Amino acid sequence: MVIWLIICNFGKYYSEPMEQSLIIIKPSGVERGLIGPIIGRFQQKGLVIAGLKMMMLNEDLLRQHYAHLVDKPFFASLIKSMTACPVIVMCLRGKDAIAVIRSLVGPTNCRNAAPGTIRGDYGMSSQENIIHASDSPENGIIETNRFFSPEEIFDYIPANISYIYSPDERD
Ligand code: UDP
Ligand code: MG
């Protein structure tokens, strides 16, 4: 009976409407002492942390991650910036998580980002812009799989889930 209830609820929480995003707290966020405040913002919002670790990025991985930018004049500088120190990578989950997270993060150039957003509150740069967040549900899955192995992602149901979503929002 207990196992049956767990299986039912698991299906409810992780069914199609729940999206996932890769987050990277970039060297600009790590070196400026912003790991705690940034993780705190996502937790306070009600997003679920399904994976979290510190790692050193390398050029091979970044060429895949930033494949859409390899021909840009700033690409070499971007690689240097992203490999300057270890980063924090996270897998966050939630309903409409991609749009919710992108709105919490703000636009690419921190100088254009509104107060209250992460980039608006913490940055002044287009490149040293504190954080990465996935830009579509498809990329959320692709990017998470690129940075995490399956055993590093945890499919648990948070104990406070019924205070974050109504039952119909979890269907
Ligand atoms: N970037 C840069 N110069 C630019 C545009 C982007 O250095 O003129 C860097 C910046 O760090 C940005 C990353 O490249 O976060 C990826 O660019 P994208 O357009 O995907 O922006 P994002 O999705 O991070 O807002
Ligand atoms: Mg992007």
PDB file of C-alpha atoms and ligand atoms in Angstrom:
ATOM      1  CA  MET A   1       0.000   0.000   0.000  1.00  0.00           C
ATOM      2  CA  VAL A   2       2.734   2.451   0.994  1.00  0.00           C
ATOM      3  CA  ILE A   3       4.771   1.540  -2.076  1.00  0.00           C
ATOM      4  CA  TRP A   4       1.695   1.979  -4.269  1.00  0.00           C
ATOM      5  CA  LEU A   5       1.098   5.471  -2.845  1.00  0.00           C
ATOM      6  CA  ILE A   6       4.722   6.427  -3.471  1.00  0.00           C
ATOM      7  CA  ILE A   7       4.530   5.217  -7.091  1.00  0.00           C
ATOM      8  CA  CYS A   8       1.256   7.163  -7.681  1.00  0.00           C
ATOM      9  CA  ASN A   9       2.623  10.367  -6.194  1.00  0.00           C
ATOM     10  CA  PHE A  10       5.925  10.036  -7.993  1.00  0.00           C
ATOM     11  CA  GLY A  11       4.068   9.822 -11.293  1.00  0.00           C
ATOM     12  CA  LYS A  12       2.003  12.871 -10.388  1.00  0.00           C
ATOM     13  CA  TYR A  13       4.927  15.044  -9.436  1.00  0.00           C
ATOM     14  CA  TYR A  14       7.222  14.124 -12.295  1.00  0.00           C
ATOM     15  CA  SER A  15       4.625  13.836 -15.053  1.00  0.00           C
ATOM     16  CA  GLU A  16       4.920  15.923 -18.235  1.00  0.00           C
ATOM     17  CA  PRO A  17       4.127  19.452 -16.847  1.00  0.00           C
ATOM     18  CA  MET A  18       7.259  19.442 -14.678  1.00  0.00           C
ATOM     19  CA  GLU A  19      10.283  20.824 -16.525  1.00  0.00           C
ATOM     20  CA  GLN A  20      13.937  20.785 -15.591  1.00  0.00           C
ATOM     21  CA  SER A  21      16.735  23.278 -16.120  1.00  0.00           C
ATOM     22  CA  LEU A  22      20.493  23.205 -15.886  1.00  0.00           C
ATOM     23  CA  ILE A  23      21.850  26.022 -13.756  1.00  0.00           C
ATOM     24  CA  ILE A  24      25.526  26.969 -13.677  1.00  0.00           C
ATOM     25  CA  ILE A  25      26.730  29.421 -11.052  1.00  0.00           C
ATOM     26  CA  LYS A  26      29.580  30.771 -13.178  1.00  0.00           C
ATOM     27  CA  PRO A  27      33.029  31.818 -11.934  1.00  0.00           C
ATOM     28  CA  SER A  28      31.668  35.379 -11.657  1.00  0.00           C
ATOM     29  CA  GLY A  29      29.070  34.098  -9.168  1.00  0.00           C
ATOM     30  CA  VAL A  30      31.417  31.767  -7.289  1.00  0.00           C
ATOM     31  CA  GLU A  31      34.279  34.266  -6.896  1.00  0.00           C
ATOM     32  CA  ARG A  32      31.937  37.025  -5.760  1.00  0.00           C
ATOM     33  CA  GLY A  33      30.571  34.889  -2.940  1.00  0.00           C
ATOM     34  CA  LEU A  34      27.100  34.467  -4.386  1.00  0.00           C
ATOM     35  CA  ILE A  35      26.638  30.674  -4.238  1.00  0.00           C
ATOM     36  CA  GLY A  36      24.487  30.797  -1.113  1.00  0.00           C
ATOM     37  CA  PRO A  37      22.244  33.733  -2.105  1.00  0.00           C
ATOM     38  CA  ILE A  38      21.626  32.270  -5.578  1.00  0.00           C
ATOM     39  CA  ILE A  39      20.724  28.787  -4.327  1.00  0.00           C
ATOM     40  CA  GLY A  40      18.543  30.458  -1.687  1.00  0.00           C
ATOM     41  CA  ARG A  41      16.533  32.347  -4.290  1.00  0.00           C
ATOM     42  CA  PHE A  42      15.654  29.161  -6.158  1.00  0.00           C
ATOM     43  CA  GLN A  43      14.729  27.327  -2.953  1.00  0.00           C
ATOM     44  CA  GLN A  44      12.589  30.213  -1.745  1.00  0.00           C
ATOM     45  CA  LYS A  45      10.731  30.240  -5.059  1.00  0.00           C
ATOM     46  CA  GLY A  46       9.768  26.566  -4.625  1.00  0.00           C
ATOM     47  CA  LEU A  47      11.974  24.999  -7.278  1.00  0.00           C
ATOM     48  CA  VAL A  48      13.235  21.537  -6.417  1.00  0.00           C
ATOM     49  CA  ILE A  49      16.976  20.821  -6.417  1.00  0.00           C
ATOM     50  CA  ALA A  50      17.315  17.412  -8.085  1.00  0.00           C
ATOM     51  CA  GLY A  51      21.115  17.611  -8.497  1.00  0.00           C
ATOM     52  CA  LEU A  52      23.952  19.836  -7.251  1.00  0.00           C
ATOM     53  CA  LYS A  53      27.745  19.652  -7.421  1.00  0.00           C
ATOM     54  CA  MET A  54      30.951  21.659  -7.873  1.00  0.00           C
ATOM     55  CA  MET A  55      33.062  20.963 -10.952  1.00  0.00           C
ATOM     56  CA  MET A  56      35.786  22.442 -13.131  1.00  0.00           C
ATOM     57  CA  LEU A  57      34.600  23.035 -16.693  1.00  0.00           C
ATOM     58  CA  ASN A  58      36.819  22.319 -19.712  1.00  0.00           C
ATOM     59  CA  GLU A  59      36.884  23.517 -23.307  1.00  0.00           C
ATOM     60  CA  ASP A  60      35.467  20.263 -24.761  1.00  0.00           C
ATOM     61  CA  LEU A  61      32.375  20.431 -22.571  1.00  0.00           C
ATOM     62  CA  LEU A  62      31.942  24.163 -23.182  1.00  0.00           C
ATOM     63  CA  ARG A  63      32.176  23.722 -26.956  1.00  0.00           C
ATOM     64  CA  GLN A  64      29.141  21.422 -26.701  1.00  0.00           C
ATOM     65  CA  HIS A  65      27.312  23.602 -24.195  1.00  0.00           C
ATOM     66  CA  TYR A  66      27.905  26.835 -26.133  1.00  0.00           C
ATOM     67  CA  ALA A  67      27.811  25.274 -29.655  1.00  0.00           C
ATOM     68  CA  HIS A  68      25.578  28.153 -30.825  1.00  0.00           C
ATOM     69  CA  LEU A  69      28.367  30.639 -29.982  1.00  0.00           C
ATOM     70  CA  VAL A  70      31.580  28.998 -31.268  1.00  0.00           C
ATOM     71  CA  ASP A  71      31.856  31.429 -34.202  1.00  0.00           C
ATOM     72  CA  LYS A  72      31.336  34.568 -32.104  1.00  0.00           C
ATOM     73  CA  PRO A  73      34.295  36.911 -31.575  1.00  0.00           C
ATOM     74  CA  PHE A  74      33.904  36.651 -27.793  1.00  0.00           C
ATOM     75  CA  PHE A  75      34.020  32.825 -27.722  1.00  0.00           C
ATOM     76  CA  ALA A  76      37.689  32.496 -26.631  1.00  0.00           C
ATOM     77  CA  SER A  77      37.102  35.035 -23.896  1.00  0.00           C
ATOM     78  CA  LEU A  78      33.957  33.151 -22.814  1.00  0.00           C
ATOM     79  CA  ILE A  79      35.928  29.877 -22.490  1.00  0.00           C
ATOM     80  CA  LYS A  80      38.568  31.645 -20.404  1.00  0.00           C
ATOM     81  CA  SER A  81      35.899  33.179 -18.201  1.00  0.00           C
ATOM     82  CA  MET A  82      34.037  29.884 -17.668  1.00  0.00           C
ATOM     83  CA  THR A  83      37.220  27.951 -16.771  1.00  0.00           C
ATOM     84  CA  ALA A  84      38.636  30.551 -14.366  1.00  0.00           C
ATOM     85  CA  CYS A  85      37.634  28.567 -11.260  1.00  0.00           C
ATOM     86  CA  PRO A  86      35.240  25.724 -10.300  1.00  0.00           C
ATOM     87  CA  VAL A  87      31.540  26.310 -10.892  1.00  0.00           C
ATOM     88  CA  ILE A  88      28.373  25.048  -9.207  1.00  0.00           C
ATOM     89  CA  VAL A  89      26.014  23.070 -11.420  1.00  0.00           C
ATOM     90  CA  MET A  90      22.427  22.329 -10.457  1.00  0.00           C
ATOM     91  CA  CYS A  91      19.432  20.529 -11.899  1.00  0.00           C
ATOM     92  CA  LEU A  92      16.258  22.377 -10.880  1.00  0.00           C
ATOM     93  CA  ARG A  93      12.750  21.040 -11.414  1.00  0.00           C
ATOM     94  CA  GLY A  94       9.294  22.585 -11.325  1.00  0.00           C
ATOM     95  CA  LYS A  95       6.146  23.369 -13.261  1.00  0.00           C
ATOM     96  CA  ASP A  96       7.042  25.704 -16.171  1.00  0.00           C
ATOM     97  CA  ALA A  97      10.538  25.755 -14.683  1.00  0.00           C
ATOM     98  CA  ILE A  98      12.253  27.104 -17.814  1.00  0.00           C
ATOM     99  CA  ALA A  99      10.203  30.315 -18.041  1.00  0.00           C
ATOM    100  CA  VAL A 100      10.080  30.758 -14.260  1.00  0.00           C
ATOM    101  CA  ILE A 101      13.861  30.440 -13.922  1.00  0.00           C
ATOM    102  CA  ARG A 102      14.677  32.635 -16.930  1.00  0.00           C
ATOM    103  CA  SER A 103      12.508  35.375 -15.421  1.00  0.00           C
ATOM    104  CA  LEU A 104      14.308  35.033 -12.064  1.00  0.00           C
ATOM    105  CA  VAL A 105      17.673  35.198 -13.877  1.00  0.00           C
ATOM    106  CA  GLY A 106      17.021  38.168 -16.211  1.00  0.00           C
ATOM    107  CA  PRO A 107      18.418  38.977 -19.674  1.00  0.00           C
ATOM    108  CA  THR A 108      21.986  38.170 -20.786  1.00  0.00           C
ATOM    109  CA  ASN A 109      23.425  41.657 -20.229  1.00  0.00           C
ATOM    110  CA  CYS A 110      23.273  42.358 -16.481  1.00  0.00           C
ATOM    111  CA  ARG A 111      23.126  46.092 -17.167  1.00  0.00           C
ATOM    112  CA  ASN A 112      19.751  45.570 -18.876  1.00  0.00           C
ATOM    113  CA  ALA A 113      18.409  43.263 -16.164  1.00  0.00           C
ATOM    114  CA  ALA A 114      15.706  44.557 -13.835  1.00  0.00           C
ATOM    115  CA  PRO A 115      16.310  44.915 -10.098  1.00  0.00           C
ATOM    116  CA  GLY A 116      15.030  41.823  -8.333  1.00  0.00           C
ATOM    117  CA  THR A 117      16.493  39.459 -10.926  1.00  0.00           C
ATOM    118  CA  ILE A 118      19.753  37.627 -10.214  1.00  0.00           C
ATOM    119  CA  ARG A 119      21.622  39.348 -13.045  1.00  0.00           C
ATOM    120  CA  GLY A 120      19.951  42.669 -12.225  1.00  0.00           C
ATOM    121  CA  ASP A 121      20.927  42.538  -8.567  1.00  0.00           C
ATOM    122  CA  TYR A 122      24.407  41.037  -8.784  1.00  0.00           C
ATOM    123  CA  GLY A 123      26.059  41.909 -12.113  1.00  0.00           C
ATOM    124  CA  MET A 124      27.295  44.686 -14.417  1.00  0.00           C
ATOM    125  CA  SER A 125      28.472  42.620 -17.403  1.00  0.00           C
ATOM    126  CA  SER A 126      27.243  40.734 -20.447  1.00  0.00           C
ATOM    127  CA  GLN A 127      29.887  38.008 -20.124  1.00  0.00           C
ATOM    128  CA  GLU A 128      30.517  37.964 -16.365  1.00  0.00           C
ATOM    129  CA  ASN A 129      26.794  37.505 -15.850  1.00  0.00           C
ATOM    130  CA  ILE A 130      26.828  35.257 -12.782  1.00  0.00           C
ATOM    131  CA  ILE A 131      24.642  32.386 -13.934  1.00  0.00           C
ATOM    132  CA  HIS A 132      23.513  30.118 -16.786  1.00  0.00           C
ATOM    133  CA  ALA A 133      19.959  28.780 -17.133  1.00  0.00           C
ATOM    134  CA  SER A 134      18.542  26.537 -19.883  1.00  0.00           C
ATOM    135  CA  ASP A 135      16.433  28.299 -22.532  1.00  0.00           C
ATOM    136  CA  SER A 136      13.882  25.592 -23.482  1.00  0.00           C
ATOM    137  CA  PRO A 137      12.413  22.401 -21.960  1.00  0.00           C
ATOM    138  CA  GLU A 138      14.297  20.313 -24.562  1.00  0.00           C
ATOM    139  CA  ASN A 139      17.608  21.997 -23.758  1.00  0.00           C
ATOM    140  CA  GLY A 140      16.888  21.638 -20.049  1.00  0.00           C
ATOM    141  CA  ILE A 141      16.982  17.855 -20.477  1.00  0.00           C
ATOM    142  CA  ILE A 142      19.904  17.807 -22.948  1.00  0.00           C
ATOM    143  CA  GLU A 143      22.038  20.146 -20.811  1.00  0.00           C
ATOM    144  CA  THR A 144      21.273  18.359 -17.549  1.00  0.00           C
ATOM    145  CA  ASN A 145      22.314  15.041 -19.136  1.00  0.00           C
ATOM    146  CA  ARG A 146      25.506  16.678 -20.404  1.00  0.00           C
ATOM    147  CA  PHE A 147      26.629  17.819 -16.948  1.00  0.00           C
ATOM    148  CA  PHE A 148      25.219  15.093 -14.666  1.00  0.00           C
ATOM    149  CA  SER A 149      25.358  11.301 -14.721  1.00  0.00           C
ATOM    150  CA  PRO A 150      22.023   9.536 -13.995  1.00  0.00           C
ATOM    151  CA  GLU A 151      23.045   8.581 -10.427  1.00  0.00           C
ATOM    152  CA  GLU A 152      23.675  12.260  -9.603  1.00  0.00           C
ATOM    153  CA  ILE A 153      20.015  13.169 -10.214  1.00  0.00           C
ATOM    154  CA  PHE A 154      17.557  12.418  -7.391  1.00  0.00           C
ATOM    155  CA  ASP A 155      13.860  11.794  -8.079  1.00  0.00           C
ATOM    156  CA  TYR A 156      12.572  12.455  -4.557  1.00  0.00           C
ATOM    157  CA  ILE A 157       9.275  14.080  -3.647  1.00  0.00           C
ATOM    158  CA  PRO A 158       9.862  17.117  -1.406  1.00  0.00           C
ATOM    159  CA  ALA A 159       7.944  16.887   1.876  1.00  0.00           C
ATOM    160  CA  ASN A 160       6.488  20.385   1.374  1.00  0.00           C
ATOM    161  CA  ILE A 161       5.204  19.713  -2.150  1.00  0.00           C
ATOM    162  CA  SER A 162       1.521  20.220  -1.203  1.00  0.00           C
ATOM    163  CA  TYR A 163       2.386  23.758  -0.040  1.00  0.00           C
ATOM    164  CA  ILE A 164       4.112  24.593  -3.328  1.00  0.00           C
ATOM    165  CA  TYR A 165       1.447  23.319  -5.766  1.00  0.00           C
ATOM    166  CA  SER A 166      -2.276  22.572  -5.605  1.00  0.00           C
ATOM    167  CA  PRO A 167      -3.209  18.982  -6.555  1.00  0.00           C
ATOM    168  CA  ASP A 168      -4.409  19.999 -10.045  1.00  0.00           C
ATOM    169  CA  GLU A 169      -1.140  21.801 -10.752  1.00  0.00           C
ATOM    170  CA  ARG A 170       0.710  18.543 -10.146  1.00  0.00           C
ATOM    171  CA  ASP A 171      -1.421  16.550 -12.630  1.00  0.00           C
TER     172      ASP A 171
HETATM  173  N1  UDP B   1      28.089  36.244 -23.953  1.00  0.00           N
HETATM  174  C1  UDP B   1      29.154  37.137 -24.093  1.00  0.00           C
HETATM  175  N2  UDP B   1      29.003  38.231 -24.910  1.00  0.00           N
HETATM  176  C2  UDP B   1      27.852  38.473 -25.591  1.00  0.00           C
HETATM  177  C3  UDP B   1      26.781  37.545 -25.462  1.00  0.00           C
HETATM  178  C4  UDP B   1      26.941  36.449 -24.622  1.00  0.00           C
HETATM  179  O1  UDP B   1      30.203  36.948 -23.492  1.00  0.00           O
HETATM  180  O2  UDP B   1      27.760  39.455 -26.332  1.00  0.00           O
HETATM  181  C5  UDP B   1      28.238  35.094 -23.032  1.00  0.00           C
HETATM  182  C6  UDP B   1      27.471  35.342 -21.727  1.00  0.00           C
HETATM  183  O3  UDP B   1      28.241  34.856 -20.645  1.00  0.00           O
HETATM  184  C7  UDP B   1      26.209  34.519 -21.944  1.00  0.00           C
HETATM  185  C8  UDP B   1      26.764  33.340 -22.729  1.00  0.00           C
HETATM  186  O4  UDP B   1      27.708  33.918 -23.616  1.00  0.00           O
HETATM  187  O5  UDP B   1      25.591  34.141 -20.729  1.00  0.00           O
HETATM  188  C9  UDP B   1      25.733  32.561 -23.505  1.00  0.00           C
HETATM  189  O6  UDP B   1      25.032  33.430 -24.363  1.00  0.00           O
HETATM  190  P1  UDP B   1      23.463  33.308 -24.569  1.00  0.00           P
HETATM  191  O7  UDP B   1      23.104  34.180 -25.740  1.00  0.00           O
HETATM  192  O8  UDP B   1      23.066  31.888 -24.633  1.00  0.00           O
HETATM  193  O9  UDP B   1      22.889  34.042 -23.251  1.00  0.00           O
HETATM  194  P2  UDP B   1      22.155  33.482 -21.945  1.00  0.00           P
HETATM  195  O10 UDP B   1      21.265  32.343 -22.374  1.00  0.00           O
HETATM  196  O11 UDP B   1      23.216  33.047 -20.967  1.00  0.00           O
HETATM  197  O12 UDP B   1      21.357  34.653 -21.421  1.00  0.00           O
HETATM  198 MG    MG B   2      21.751  30.684 -23.546  1.00  0.00          MG
END
